[in-house]
PDB file of C-alpha atoms in Angstrom:
ATOM      1  CA  UNK S   1      -3.688  10.047  -7.696  1.00  0.00           C
ATOM      2  CA  UNK S   2      -0.407  11.881  -7.779  1.00  0.00           C
ATOM      3  CA  UNK S   3       2.722  11.214  -9.774  1.00  0.00           C
ATOM      4  CA  UNK S   4       6.296  12.519  -9.693  1.00  0.00           C
ATOM      5  CA  UNK S   5       4.812  16.000  -9.359  1.00  0.00           C
ATOM      6  CA  UNK S   6       3.764  15.022  -5.841  1.00  0.00           C
ATOM      7  CA  UNK S   7       7.393  15.471  -4.764  1.00  0.00           C
ATOM      8  CA  UNK S   8       8.618  18.775  -3.398  1.00  0.00           C
ATOM      9  CA  UNK S   9      10.341  20.335  -6.443  1.00  0.00           C
ATOM     10  CA  UNK S  10      13.232  21.810  -4.471  1.00  0.00           C
ATOM     11  CA  UNK S  11      14.071  18.440  -2.895  1.00  0.00           C
ATOM     12  CA  UNK S  12      13.217  16.056  -5.700  1.00  0.00           C
ATOM     13  CA  UNK S  13      16.791  15.569  -6.970  1.00  0.00           C
ATOM     14  CA  UNK S  14      18.134  14.656  -3.544  1.00  0.00           C
ATOM     15  CA  UNK S  15      15.167  12.445  -2.677  1.00  0.00           C
ATOM     16  CA  UNK S  16      15.411  10.692  -6.035  1.00  0.00           C
ATOM     17  CA  UNK S  17      18.977   9.617  -5.208  1.00  0.00           C
ATOM     18  CA  UNK S  18      17.927   8.425  -1.746  1.00  0.00           C
ATOM     19  CA  UNK S  19      15.028   6.492  -3.254  1.00  0.00           C
ATOM     20  CA  UNK S  20      17.362   4.825  -5.753  1.00  0.00           C
ATOM     21  CA  UNK S  21      19.711   3.827  -2.923  1.00  0.00           C
ATOM     22  CA  UNK S  22      16.798   2.545  -0.822  1.00  0.00           C
ATOM     23  CA  UNK S  23      15.702   0.292  -3.682  1.00  0.00           C
ATOM     24  CA  UNK S  24      19.223  -1.154  -3.890  1.00  0.00           C
ATOM     25  CA  UNK S  25      19.447  -1.657  -0.118  1.00  0.00           C
ATOM     26  CA  UNK S  26      15.949  -2.930   0.635  1.00  0.00           C
ATOM     27  CA  UNK S  27      15.511  -4.813   3.890  1.00  0.00           C
ATOM     28  CA  UNK S  28      14.655  -8.500   3.756  1.00  0.00           C
ATOM     29  CA  UNK S  29      11.087  -7.686   4.813  1.00  0.00           C
ATOM     30  CA  UNK S  30      10.778  -5.089   2.034  1.00  0.00           C
ATOM     31  CA  UNK S  31      12.114  -7.606  -0.499  1.00  0.00           C
ATOM     32  CA  UNK S  32       9.613 -10.238   0.641  1.00  0.00           C
ATOM     33  CA  UNK S  33       6.679  -7.837   0.465  1.00  0.00           C
ATOM     34  CA  UNK S  34       7.792  -6.433  -2.888  1.00  0.00           C
ATOM     35  CA  UNK S  35       7.633  -9.932  -4.359  1.00  0.00           C
ATOM     36  CA  UNK S  36       3.956 -10.046  -3.341  1.00  0.00           C
ATOM     37  CA  UNK S  37       3.139  -6.545  -4.613  1.00  0.00           C
ATOM     38  CA  UNK S  38       5.067  -6.305  -7.860  1.00  0.00           C
ATOM     39  CA  UNK S  39       3.640  -6.934 -11.311  1.00  0.00           C
ATOM     40  CA  UNK S  40       0.079  -6.076 -10.217  1.00  0.00           C
ATOM     41  CA  UNK S  41      -0.227  -9.367  -8.291  1.00  0.00           C
ATOM     42  CA  UNK S  42      -2.934  -7.887  -6.059  1.00  0.00           C
ATOM     43  CA  UNK S  43      -4.764  -6.291  -8.959  1.00  0.00           C
ATOM     44  CA  UNK S  44      -3.240  -2.833  -8.592  1.00  0.00           C
ATOM     45  CA  UNK S  45       0.101  -1.337  -9.501  1.00  0.00           C
ATOM     46  CA  UNK S  46       2.507  -0.627  -6.651  1.00  0.00           C
ATOM     47  CA  UNK S  47       5.670   1.429  -6.781  1.00  0.00           C
ATOM     48  CA  UNK S  48       8.476   1.038  -4.269  1.00  0.00           C
ATOM     49  CA  UNK S  49      10.556   3.750  -2.655  1.00  0.00           C
ATOM     50  CA  UNK S  50       8.385   6.439  -4.206  1.00  0.00           C
ATOM     51  CA  UNK S  51       8.664  10.145  -3.421  1.00  0.00           C
ATOM     52  CA  UNK S  52       5.582  11.915  -2.068  1.00  0.00           C
ATOM     53  CA  UNK S  53       6.100  15.446  -0.801  1.00  0.00           C
ATOM     54  CA  UNK S  54       9.170  15.391   1.419  1.00  0.00           C
ATOM     55  CA  UNK S  55       8.950  11.651   2.010  1.00  0.00           C
ATOM     56  CA  UNK S  56      10.072   8.441   0.381  1.00  0.00           C
ATOM     57  CA  UNK S  57       7.420   5.829   1.078  1.00  0.00           C
ATOM     58  CA  UNK S  58       8.208   2.126   1.003  1.00  0.00           C
ATOM     59  CA  UNK S  59       5.308   1.212  -1.307  1.00  0.00           C
ATOM     60  CA  UNK S  60       2.435   3.109  -2.868  1.00  0.00           C
ATOM     61  CA  UNK S  61      -0.522   2.306  -5.062  1.00  0.00           C
ATOM     62  CA  UNK S  62      -1.196   5.683  -6.627  1.00  0.00           C
ATOM     63  CA  UNK S  63      -4.452   4.536  -8.197  1.00  0.00           C
ATOM     64  CA  UNK S  64      -6.129   4.153  -4.822  1.00  0.00           C
ATOM     65  CA  UNK S  65      -3.877   6.273  -2.624  1.00  0.00           C
ATOM     66  CA  UNK S  66      -2.559   3.456  -0.451  1.00  0.00           C
ATOM     67  CA  UNK S  67       0.853   3.813   1.194  1.00  0.00           C
ATOM     68  CA  UNK S  68       2.454   0.794   2.843  1.00  0.00           C
ATOM     69  CA  UNK S  69       5.325   1.277   5.265  1.00  0.00           C
ATOM     70  CA  UNK S  70       7.494  -1.562   6.578  1.00  0.00           C
ATOM     71  CA  UNK S  71       9.055  -0.557   9.870  1.00  0.00           C
ATOM     72  CA  UNK S  72      12.232  -1.862  11.467  1.00  0.00           C
ATOM     73  CA  UNK S  73      12.907  -1.989  15.200  1.00  0.00           C
ATOM     74  CA  UNK S  74      14.029   1.659  15.419  1.00  0.00           C
ATOM     75  CA  UNK S  75      10.426   2.686  14.715  1.00  0.00           C
ATOM     76  CA  UNK S  76       9.679   1.617  18.304  1.00  0.00           C
ATOM     77  CA  UNK S  77      11.834   4.433  19.667  1.00  0.00           C
ATOM     78  CA  UNK S  78       9.686   7.252  21.064  1.00  0.00           C
ATOM     79  CA  UNK S  79      11.051  10.016  18.820  1.00  0.00           C
ATOM     80  CA  UNK S  80      10.656   7.822  15.742  1.00  0.00           C
ATOM     81  CA  UNK S  81       7.062   7.049  16.734  1.00  0.00           C
ATOM     82  CA  UNK S  82       6.388  10.795  16.882  1.00  0.00           C
ATOM     83  CA  UNK S  83       8.103  11.342  13.514  1.00  0.00           C
ATOM     84  CA  UNK S  84       6.100   8.467  11.990  1.00  0.00           C
ATOM     85  CA  UNK S  85       2.851   9.936  13.297  1.00  0.00           C
ATOM     86  CA  UNK S  86       3.665  13.326  11.735  1.00  0.00           C
ATOM     87  CA  UNK S  87       4.640  11.601   8.480  1.00  0.00           C
ATOM     88  CA  UNK S  88       1.367   9.662   8.442  1.00  0.00           C
ATOM     89  CA  UNK S  89      -0.681  12.802   9.075  1.00  0.00           C
ATOM     90  CA  UNK S  90       1.171  14.651   6.308  1.00  0.00           C
ATOM     91  CA  UNK S  91       0.558  11.816   3.851  1.00  0.00           C
ATOM     92  CA  UNK S  92      -3.106  11.639   4.849  1.00  0.00           C
ATOM     93  CA  UNK S  93      -3.434  15.387   4.210  1.00  0.00           C
ATOM     94  CA  UNK S  94      -2.125  14.688   0.722  1.00  0.00           C
ATOM     95  CA  UNK S  95      -4.929  12.151   0.215  1.00  0.00           C
ATOM     96  CA  UNK S  96      -3.178   8.879   1.057  1.00  0.00           C
ATOM     97  CA  UNK S  97      -4.199   6.113   3.421  1.00  0.00           C
ATOM     98  CA  UNK S  98      -1.165   4.757   5.304  1.00  0.00           C
ATOM     99  CA  UNK S  99      -0.827   1.271   6.739  1.00  0.00           C
ATOM    100  CA  UNK S 100       2.225   0.074   8.642  1.00  0.00           C
ATOM    101  CA  UNK S 101       3.693  -3.336   9.267  1.00  0.00           C
ATOM    102  CA  UNK S 102       6.743  -4.338  11.229  1.00  0.00           C
ATOM    103  CA  UNK S 103       9.525  -6.321   9.600  1.00  0.00           C
ATOM    104  CA  UNK S 104       8.473  -9.231  11.812  1.00  0.00           C
ATOM    105  CA  UNK S 105       4.861  -9.010  10.595  1.00  0.00           C
ATOM    106  CA  UNK S 106       6.009  -9.319   6.998  1.00  0.00           C
ATOM    107  CA  UNK S 107       8.481 -12.124   7.636  1.00  0.00           C
ATOM    108  CA  UNK S 108       6.383 -14.194  10.063  1.00  0.00           C
ATOM    109  CA  UNK S 109       2.763 -13.391   9.114  1.00  0.00           C
ATOM    110  CA  UNK S 110       2.906 -12.618   5.410  1.00  0.00           C
ATOM    111  CA  UNK S 111      -0.553 -14.056   4.689  1.00  0.00           C
ATOM    112  CA  UNK S 112      -2.114 -11.742   7.299  1.00  0.00           C
ATOM    113  CA  UNK S 113      -0.191  -8.768   5.902  1.00  0.00           C
ATOM    114  CA  UNK S 114      -1.415  -9.498   2.374  1.00  0.00           C
ATOM    115  CA  UNK S 115      -4.967  -9.916   3.664  1.00  0.00           C
ATOM    116  CA  UNK S 116      -4.795  -6.507   5.398  1.00  0.00           C
ATOM    117  CA  UNK S 117      -3.440  -4.904   2.216  1.00  0.00           C
ATOM    118  CA  UNK S 118      -6.215  -6.478   0.126  1.00  0.00           C
ATOM    119  CA  UNK S 119      -8.811  -5.072   2.565  1.00  0.00           C
ATOM    120  CA  UNK S 120      -7.261  -1.625   2.176  1.00  0.00           C
ATOM    121  CA  UNK S 121      -7.302  -1.849  -1.610  1.00  0.00           C
TER     122      UNK S 121
END
């Protein structure tokens, strides 16, 4: 799939810094899910806080074009829902399949989350 060249060249430097900060300040749900995704535990390589176009996605498997987003409570706000829908459509136009989980899903139903990810792989 794509690599660092999938980032918008004029924004890459700024997004790279944001991505680095996001990795340092991962939410608890992101940390929990990362432990399940890292080191090819599901049979594919995942990257975290990876730049695609104008976006920093939470997790991506470039080999099969799967983006995983872990959403906090603010994603329930109407404007954020609209922004997330646009983001998803943009990523799909770039050839990615996007699946979303809430923080609560990851923290309370991790087995179901992993099962859904495995189905998408």
